[in-house]
């Protein structure tokens, strides 16, 4: 295990401050108004903490903060890996950059031999979050916390269990063979667990959350002040995702979660009436904001950061520096990786050119599918060569000379935004450099996924599979005035049409790779494989080859950080193929 994890027995600091405010829709304001924005300056230790209900609430916020660090601490997190491992994107980045992203994109360690611990910060951050959750759970189970209200206990402990489940679900999919820690042990250097035991814990935790978080704990009428919280419905939706992934990847049934239970969970979400499909483009800033031509404002702004479709998303804030101290990293750091390489073309901001989009994904969208323009930056279709600038001098050819694996397409859903002159849209910040303080949330679960998972499972008692599917598919061809365009064609629900619909619906949302893998490792490997696809690197012809055997030999799993193997003194073993 890592040095940080070995020292977790003395990591007892708990966040003890909580500000309740508002996460505002539309134009973003400082997220310090949100409930999840303040790292406490007050430290407590386990000798005088975990006594009261208020202590437990503060400790829970500490768990949320640690969970956020799994994606804000470094660029190598679950989101980034899931996107690059899929058939959606290539590594990209700059010509002179070390090709470490290519290791993940190609499943090929030989491309960058020094990159043997690329995901170590994610590994450490997950276990830090798990440690905090385990400590709160232990003191609750020991009866040390004096609860004033049973419903409050159910909410707090339900969220805590769900956070631990989210961590383990990410980890077991990435690495499979991981230590399973359910107590804040002083000796965390333990052997890797049987994956079935990890999944049993994940299911148990999500079920605990679904059973104990009151359905009205976070009313949708107050979503502006509590968005980002784990709700009963988020736990239920995640149970469906766990069920489908496990049963597909392992080809067997989960021991403690039945199809009937999952269908009923999804039906409860549907019947709740709390969620609905939004206009698709309104879910993503760069797809719904049009810059004014002569001021630092938007001519049109339809972005809804908090909305009626997202069931769970991870929030980031303006506090702290993405390149600052260990506990000072709260911004969405990975989103900058997807920005245009050292250039901007408003509303698309400056970044590092990672994740150039596979042309096969661009061609997967049907004619007039509105999700295409909301999801993908089309360089030629949007005439970006005439709009791009680096703030002083530079041409499109200059951009191409610095960009690796240019395909003509980039990620739009998650990209920094800027005003007409390249100035950052972050309040209180100036300049075209947007490496810090990015706040666009990481969308984890949407109502559209609930509907498509329900369709895949044959429907629910209140909605047929075809009805679930049609609701999502029709939305993709319906404009802001509610008119259905002439690209729409009704499709019959089959496994193939559902998988294709999910490809277009959830592009770049860290879902596609796991959808492929649960069809079988061979299916995923053959789908992702590329044989000398021509791209441009440094404005010169280049070719991308991704070997199916590399994915197949590794069973689609990522490399366990080699430093963890070394520090474990023989306790941990590397995944096959790495």
XYZ file of C-alpha atoms in Angstrom:
578
model
C 0.000 0.000 0.000
C 1.073 3.652 -0.329
C 3.003 5.613 2.262
C 0.003 7.911 2.553
C -2.276 4.987 3.247
C 0.144 3.488 5.768
C -0.035 6.781 7.612
C -3.825 6.900 7.588
C -3.951 5.712 11.193
C -2.826 9.228 12.126
C -4.937 11.004 9.519
C -7.757 11.990 11.860
C -8.531 15.510 10.656
C -12.229 16.067 10.105
C -13.945 18.904 8.329
C -15.911 20.744 11.030
C -17.386 23.660 9.101
C -20.426 23.589 6.872
C -21.799 26.517 4.916
C -25.301 26.192 3.558
C -26.017 28.387 0.593
C -26.911 28.126 -3.021
C -25.498 26.561 -6.128
C -27.008 28.914 -8.660
C -28.247 27.895 -12.060
C -27.467 29.863 -15.178
C -24.438 32.142 -14.868
C -22.065 30.655 -12.325
C -21.304 32.438 -9.103
C -18.821 31.505 -6.443
C -19.466 27.975 -5.307
C -18.422 28.986 -1.827
C -22.185 29.459 -1.444
C -22.657 25.698 -1.727
C -22.861 23.161 1.086
C -19.769 21.334 -0.227
C -17.312 24.158 -0.527
C -15.408 24.722 2.673
C -12.451 22.784 3.983
C -12.463 23.277 7.751
C -9.716 25.062 9.560
C -10.770 23.260 12.743
C -9.175 19.928 13.466
C -10.475 17.289 15.821
C -9.191 13.877 16.687
C -11.055 10.671 17.338
C -10.624 11.109 21.072
C -13.003 14.072 21.228
C -15.005 13.724 18.027
C -17.794 11.441 16.764
C -19.891 12.247 19.826
C -22.878 14.161 18.517
C -25.162 14.277 15.531
C -23.488 17.518 14.468
C -20.095 15.787 14.629
C -21.417 13.090 12.319
C -22.719 15.707 9.862
C -19.322 17.390 9.782
C -17.576 14.051 9.345
C -19.867 13.252 6.424
C -18.844 16.467 4.686
C -15.250 15.334 5.208
C -16.149 12.119 3.371
C -17.644 14.115 0.495
C -14.538 16.288 0.325
C -12.312 13.220 0.105
C -14.586 11.741 -2.573
C -14.216 14.905 -4.639
C -10.439 14.588 -4.387
C -10.620 11.319 -6.326
C -11.233 13.467 -9.395
C -9.877 16.901 -8.448
C -6.521 15.882 -7.010
C -4.916 14.976 -10.325
C -5.671 14.456 -13.974
C -5.482 10.695 -13.614
C -8.860 9.747 -12.215
C -11.729 7.448 -13.058
C -13.265 9.892 -15.526
C -10.097 10.411 -17.562
C -9.210 6.727 -17.726
C -12.742 5.643 -18.640
C -12.844 8.111 -21.522
C -9.426 7.248 -22.965
C -9.840 3.479 -22.601
C -13.034 3.541 -24.649
C -13.443 3.857 -28.409
C -14.477 7.507 -27.978
C -11.130 9.285 -27.737
C -7.403 8.986 -28.386
C -4.652 10.208 -26.087
C -3.864 13.427 -27.952
C -1.983 16.138 -25.943
C 1.071 17.976 -27.326
C 3.783 16.784 -29.654
C 6.500 17.347 -27.050
C 4.548 15.843 -24.130
C 5.536 12.499 -22.680
C 3.165 9.869 -24.099
C 1.827 8.648 -20.759
C -1.797 9.083 -21.840
C -1.066 6.713 -24.706
C -0.310 3.949 -22.195
C -3.949 4.030 -21.095
C -5.357 4.677 -24.558
C -3.441 1.757 -26.126
C -3.218 -0.559 -23.081
C 0.471 -0.648 -23.928
C 3.100 -0.028 -21.257
C 5.909 -0.143 -23.827
C 4.833 3.257 -25.174
C 6.097 4.965 -22.044
C 8.139 2.755 -19.745
C 8.421 5.389 -17.014
C 4.672 5.604 -16.612
C 4.308 2.721 -14.189
C 2.266 4.509 -11.514
C 0.027 6.784 -13.549
C -3.046 6.179 -11.415
C -1.360 6.288 -8.029
C -2.937 9.583 -6.961
C -6.375 8.115 -7.693
C -5.558 4.934 -5.744
C -4.421 6.974 -2.737
C -7.407 9.334 -2.925
C -9.920 6.490 -3.046
C -8.476 4.878 0.040
C -8.388 8.199 1.865
C -12.112 8.593 1.209
C -12.768 4.979 2.209
C -10.846 5.508 5.433
C -13.000 8.489 6.377
C -16.183 6.567 5.573
C -14.995 3.547 7.539
C -14.240 5.667 10.580
C -17.678 7.287 10.616
C -19.343 3.893 10.095
C -17.331 2.323 12.920
C -18.273 4.973 15.468
C -21.921 4.716 14.468
C -21.917 0.928 14.756
C -20.127 1.153 18.122
C -22.923 3.324 19.459
C -20.596 6.225 20.253
C -22.620 8.848 18.356
C -25.604 10.285 20.203
C -28.322 10.696 17.592
C -31.204 13.108 18.154
C -33.249 11.961 15.174
C -33.480 8.514 13.575
C -34.232 9.975 10.146
C -31.118 12.153 10.333
C -29.046 9.104 11.264
C -30.493 7.233 8.286
C -29.623 10.092 5.945
C -26.079 10.669 7.203
C -25.097 7.024 7.442
C -26.861 6.186 4.186
C -24.815 8.814 2.358
C -21.648 7.590 4.028
C -22.251 3.987 2.937
C -23.086 5.160 -0.589
C -19.847 7.152 -0.826
C -17.853 4.064 0.148
C -19.765 2.046 -2.447
C -19.015 4.610 -5.172
C -15.299 4.432 -4.392
C -15.180 0.662 -4.444
C -17.264 0.432 -7.631
C -14.829 2.714 -9.461
C -11.836 0.832 -8.102
C -13.049 -2.699 -8.738
C -13.850 -1.828 -12.342
C -10.488 -0.163 -12.931
C -8.272 -2.675 -11.112
C -10.546 -5.534 -9.969
C -7.934 -6.967 -7.577
C -7.950 -4.493 -4.714
C -7.713 -4.659 -0.919
C -11.142 -4.514 0.731
C -11.036 -2.356 3.864
C -14.267 -1.966 5.811
C -12.666 -0.729 9.047
C -10.164 2.101 9.673
C -7.411 -0.389 10.377
C -3.953 0.528 11.649
C -2.522 -2.184 9.388
C -3.971 -1.478 5.940
C -1.389 -3.538 4.039
C -3.776 -6.422 3.422
C -4.061 -8.854 0.503
C -6.271 -8.215 -2.497
C -9.823 -9.401 -2.004
C -11.942 -11.690 -4.119
C -13.851 -9.325 -6.439
C -17.106 -11.010 -5.406
C -16.505 -9.845 -1.842
C -15.935 -6.292 -3.056
C -19.169 -6.369 -5.058
C -21.021 -7.796 -2.067
C -19.870 -4.777 -0.039
C -20.834 -2.368 -2.832
C -24.338 -3.819 -3.070
C -24.759 -3.928 0.703
C -23.688 -0.281 0.995
C -25.961 0.975 -1.768
C -28.862 -1.039 -0.351
C -28.215 0.474 3.069
C -28.390 3.912 1.448
C -31.565 3.074 -0.464
C -33.213 1.707 2.679
C -32.141 4.439 5.078
C -31.959 7.782 3.251
C -35.501 9.193 3.417
C -36.974 9.777 -0.021
C -37.753 13.374 0.978
C -34.355 14.082 2.561
C -33.442 16.410 -0.294
C -36.628 17.754 -1.920
C -36.267 18.669 -5.568
C -37.823 22.020 -4.746
C -34.582 22.730 -2.836
C -32.194 21.249 -5.375
C -30.327 24.538 -5.748
C -28.928 24.188 -2.213
C -28.406 20.424 -2.008
C -27.414 19.302 -5.489
C -24.515 16.877 -5.359
C -25.844 15.019 -2.336
C -26.310 11.283 -2.539
C -30.029 10.563 -2.414
C -32.036 7.383 -2.073
C -32.710 7.535 -5.816
C -29.016 7.928 -6.648
C -28.274 4.763 -4.653
C -31.071 2.903 -6.442
C -29.854 3.987 -9.865
C -26.303 2.961 -9.032
C -27.515 -0.472 -7.919
C -28.907 -0.960 -11.430
C -25.562 0.048 -12.933
C -23.702 -2.358 -10.638
C -26.095 -5.183 -11.520
C -25.761 -4.731 -15.281
C -21.992 -4.381 -15.190
C -21.298 -7.352 -12.933
C -23.688 -9.684 -14.743
C -22.264 -8.684 -18.116
C -18.564 -8.670 -17.291
C -18.540 -11.831 -15.185
C -21.372 -13.646 -16.940
C -23.109 -14.600 -13.712
C -25.654 -13.249 -11.272
C -24.794 -11.130 -8.282
C -25.357 -13.081 -5.105
C -27.156 -10.331 -3.174
C -29.002 -8.364 -5.882
C -31.744 -9.760 -8.107
C -33.157 -8.463 -11.366
C -36.543 -8.038 -9.702
C -35.023 -5.781 -7.052
C -33.244 -3.684 -9.683
C -36.394 -3.273 -11.776
C -38.300 -2.144 -8.693
C -35.547 0.339 -7.813
C -35.705 1.853 -11.293
C -39.488 1.933 -11.174
C -39.406 3.831 -7.900
C -37.208 6.501 -9.499
C -39.511 6.752 -12.503
C -42.700 6.915 -10.420
C -41.236 9.483 -8.012
C -41.824 12.251 -10.547
C -38.681 13.991 -9.290
C -36.795 13.707 -12.571
C -37.404 14.423 -16.234
C -35.379 14.837 -19.419
C -34.091 18.343 -20.076
C -33.265 19.857 -23.448
C -30.046 17.946 -24.122
C -27.789 20.891 -24.961
C -28.766 22.677 -21.739
C -26.861 20.065 -19.738
C -23.450 21.205 -21.054
C -21.958 24.735 -20.813
C -20.090 24.884 -24.125
C -23.156 23.595 -25.977
C -25.582 26.120 -24.551
C -23.652 29.366 -24.130
C -23.132 31.937 -26.908
C -20.607 34.688 -26.106
C -21.420 38.347 -26.602
C -19.164 39.933 -29.209
C -17.911 42.891 -27.183
C -18.304 42.144 -23.477
C -17.512 39.545 -20.882
C -21.001 38.093 -20.890
C -23.158 35.593 -22.738
C -25.455 36.631 -25.550
C -27.401 33.457 -24.826
C -26.998 31.206 -21.804
C -29.213 28.143 -21.446
C -26.844 26.096 -19.305
C -28.462 24.465 -16.278
C -25.765 23.295 -13.897
C -28.482 22.158 -11.488
C -31.401 20.656 -13.356
C -34.215 18.092 -13.268
C -32.374 15.346 -15.170
C -29.153 14.822 -13.238
C -29.603 12.447 -10.318
C -25.996 12.516 -9.147
C -23.056 14.729 -10.044
C -19.766 15.636 -8.385
C -19.396 19.371 -7.761
C -16.164 21.336 -7.805
C -15.553 24.899 -6.658
C -13.510 28.054 -7.106
C -11.741 27.682 -3.787
C -8.165 26.538 -4.041
C -5.619 26.050 -6.760
C -5.551 22.951 -8.932
C -1.769 23.076 -8.694
C -1.636 24.095 -5.041
C -1.087 22.157 -1.850
C -2.446 18.685 -1.226
C -5.681 19.752 0.480
C -6.074 22.847 -1.708
C -7.256 21.139 -4.883
C -10.986 21.498 -5.354
C -11.384 22.508 -8.998
C -12.228 20.286 -11.922
C -8.645 19.777 -12.989
C -9.157 17.124 -15.651
C -11.588 19.199 -17.712
C -8.709 21.468 -18.783
C -7.028 18.472 -20.411
C -9.819 18.480 -23.014
C -9.448 22.164 -23.929
C -8.081 23.188 -27.325
C -4.315 22.802 -27.368
C -2.928 26.247 -26.345
C -5.594 27.973 -28.447
C -9.129 29.126 -27.836
C -12.179 29.659 -30.034
C -14.961 31.111 -27.886
C -16.876 29.571 -26.220
C -14.190 26.849 -26.224
C -11.303 27.619 -23.920
C -7.607 26.979 -23.789
C -6.300 23.603 -22.606
C -3.954 20.726 -23.351
C -5.546 18.940 -26.308
C -6.136 15.566 -24.688
C -8.858 13.198 -25.860
C -9.073 13.886 -29.582
C -12.338 12.311 -30.690
C -12.461 9.138 -32.740
C -14.105 9.852 -36.137
C -16.041 6.616 -35.732
C -17.968 8.182 -32.867
C -18.715 11.291 -34.913
C -20.182 9.106 -37.661
C -22.276 7.078 -35.185
C -24.832 9.880 -34.797
C -27.886 9.792 -37.057
C -28.736 12.760 -39.261
C -30.155 15.676 -37.238
C -29.427 14.006 -33.901
C -29.135 17.114 -31.707
C -26.744 15.323 -29.377
C -24.011 15.522 -32.004
C -23.579 19.299 -31.840
C -23.976 19.268 -28.060
C -21.330 16.587 -27.531
C -18.604 17.059 -30.172
C -16.556 20.022 -31.364
C -16.381 19.677 -35.150
C -13.400 21.779 -36.291
C -14.392 22.127 -39.929
C -18.157 22.020 -39.398
C -17.872 24.942 -36.950
C -15.165 26.717 -38.977
C -12.757 26.724 -36.046
C -9.643 27.304 -38.202
C -10.821 30.878 -38.801
C -11.788 31.464 -35.152
C -8.877 29.986 -33.225
C -6.385 32.254 -31.516
C -3.726 31.972 -28.840
C -4.265 35.527 -27.683
C -1.436 37.180 -29.586
C -0.219 35.524 -32.744
C -0.717 32.109 -34.198
C -2.623 30.374 -36.938
C -4.471 27.100 -37.262
C -1.286 25.609 -38.717
C 0.538 26.642 -35.528
C -2.096 24.781 -33.541
C -1.690 21.680 -35.694
C 2.092 21.751 -35.318
C 1.696 21.404 -31.542
C -1.240 18.948 -31.458
C -0.787 15.193 -31.288
C -3.319 12.873 -32.963
C -5.569 15.555 -34.449
C -8.738 13.989 -35.872
C -10.829 17.070 -36.637
C -12.984 16.506 -33.549
C -12.746 17.336 -29.831
C -14.861 16.847 -26.704
C -17.522 19.526 -26.223
C -19.450 18.213 -23.208
C -16.495 18.729 -20.912
C -14.292 21.566 -22.079
C -13.299 24.913 -20.516
C -15.254 27.926 -21.713
C -14.117 31.472 -22.453
C -15.526 34.795 -23.651
C -15.124 36.264 -27.141
C -11.582 37.513 -26.432
C -10.359 34.340 -24.755
C -10.798 35.625 -21.199
C -11.728 32.952 -18.706
C -15.352 32.806 -17.562
C -14.337 32.111 -13.955
C -15.612 35.000 -11.795
C -12.830 37.112 -10.385
C -10.181 35.568 -12.656
C -8.577 37.153 -15.694
C -6.497 36.042 -18.636
C -6.717 33.227 -21.145
C -5.038 30.699 -18.863
C -7.795 28.494 -17.514
C -5.830 25.831 -15.691
C -7.302 26.711 -12.316
C -10.690 26.891 -10.651
C -12.761 25.040 -13.245
C -16.122 24.093 -11.744
C -18.210 22.211 -14.294
C -19.628 19.186 -12.445
C -18.805 15.598 -13.322
C -22.186 14.123 -14.259
C -22.380 10.579 -12.878
C -26.027 9.505 -13.232
C -28.811 11.020 -15.337
C -32.489 10.144 -15.626
C -31.818 9.169 -19.255
C -29.658 6.331 -17.924
C -32.447 5.191 -15.616
C -34.768 4.968 -18.617
C -32.294 3.117 -20.840
C -31.317 0.682 -18.073
C -35.023 0.031 -17.506
C -35.456 -0.595 -21.250
C -32.522 -3.012 -21.209
C -34.099 -4.941 -18.338
C -37.417 -5.268 -20.187
C -39.235 -2.305 -18.672
C -40.741 -1.711 -15.251
C -44.258 -2.174 -13.818
C -45.102 1.427 -14.712
C -43.320 1.812 -18.067
C -42.623 -0.602 -20.923
C -39.162 -1.073 -22.370
C -40.251 0.597 -25.614
C -41.707 3.581 -23.754
C -38.486 4.036 -21.797
C -36.381 3.842 -24.932
C -38.634 6.114 -27.000
C -38.536 8.865 -24.380
C -34.757 9.140 -24.647
C -34.576 8.637 -28.408
C -37.259 11.232 -29.204
C -35.579 13.827 -27.015
C -32.482 13.595 -29.226
C -34.458 14.933 -32.216
C -36.674 17.461 -30.432
C -35.780 21.162 -30.566
C -36.214 23.764 -27.829
C -39.738 24.538 -29.054
C -40.771 20.894 -28.711
C -40.739 20.165 -32.437
C -39.562 16.764 -33.689
C -37.177 17.120 -36.649
C -37.160 15.017 -39.796
C -34.154 12.965 -38.681
C -36.239 11.046 -36.165
C -37.131 7.442 -36.877
C -38.696 5.138 -34.339
C -36.495 2.177 -33.431
C -37.497 -1.144 -31.952
C -35.885 -1.961 -28.623
C -33.141 -4.558 -28.972
C -29.807 -5.003 -27.224
C -28.138 -3.546 -30.316
C -30.330 -0.423 -30.533
C -29.956 0.205 -26.792
C -26.156 -0.026 -26.978
C -26.083 2.337 -29.967
C -28.425 4.754 -28.196
C -26.229 4.703 -25.111
C -23.173 5.432 -27.257
C -24.684 8.696 -28.511
C -26.510 9.632 -25.324
C -23.589 9.194 -22.908
C -20.594 10.071 -25.072
C -17.678 11.278 -22.889
C -19.528 10.615 -19.615
C -17.260 7.752 -18.449
C -19.935 5.184 -19.323
C -19.141 3.874 -22.813
C -16.061 1.818 -21.878
C -17.921 -0.073 -19.176
C -20.889 -0.591 -21.506
C -18.518 -2.250 -23.975
C -16.749 -4.331 -21.359
C -19.998 -5.732 -20.016
C -20.738 -7.113 -23.483
C -17.659 -9.295 -22.980
C -13.930 -8.613 -23.078
C -13.625 -9.916 -26.640
C -16.453 -7.653 -27.793
C -14.861 -4.620 -26.136
C -11.386 -5.402 -27.456
C -12.593 -5.863 -31.024
C -14.718 -2.702 -30.898
C -11.941 -0.495 -29.529
C -9.183 -1.878 -31.777
C -7.773 0.377 -34.506
C -5.512 -0.580 -37.391
C -3.438 2.348 -38.657
C -6.129 5.014 -38.466
C -4.624 8.121 -40.072
C -4.437 11.281 -37.958
C -2.138 14.312 -37.810
C 0.645 14.717 -35.278
C 2.656 17.907 -35.550
C 0.694 18.556 -38.761
C 2.242 15.446 -40.297
C 0.545 12.137 -41.124
C 0.481 9.741 -38.187
C -1.229 6.404 -37.620
C -3.023 5.017 -34.580
C -3.000 1.301 -33.929
C -4.715 -0.175 -30.882
C -4.311 -3.928 -30.639
C -7.279 -5.955 -29.482
C -4.905 -8.447 -27.901
C -3.557 -5.761 -25.559
C -7.033 -5.247 -24.126
C -7.905 -8.936 -24.184
C -4.711 -10.015 -22.432
C -5.361 -7.542 -19.634
C -9.081 -8.449 -19.427
C -9.794 -4.752 -19.891
C -8.287 -3.918 -16.492
C -5.891 -1.126 -15.671
C -2.442 -1.522 -14.191
C -2.227 -1.372 -10.414
C 0.236 1.467 -9.659
C 3.633 -0.200 -9.494
C 4.653 1.846 -6.463
C 1.817 0.181 -4.564
C 3.147 -3.246 -5.503
C 6.628 -2.295 -4.306
C 5.499 -0.717 -1.042
C 3.341 -3.717 -0.171
C 6.434 -5.963 0.231
C 4.922 -8.777 -1.792
C 1.365 -8.527 -0.454
C -0.088 -7.022 -3.637
C 0.228 -8.611 -7.072
C 0.061 -6.943 -10.463
C -2.846 -7.521 -12.826
C -2.166 -9.895 -15.700
C -0.681 -8.428 -18.848
C 0.922 -5.479 -17.084
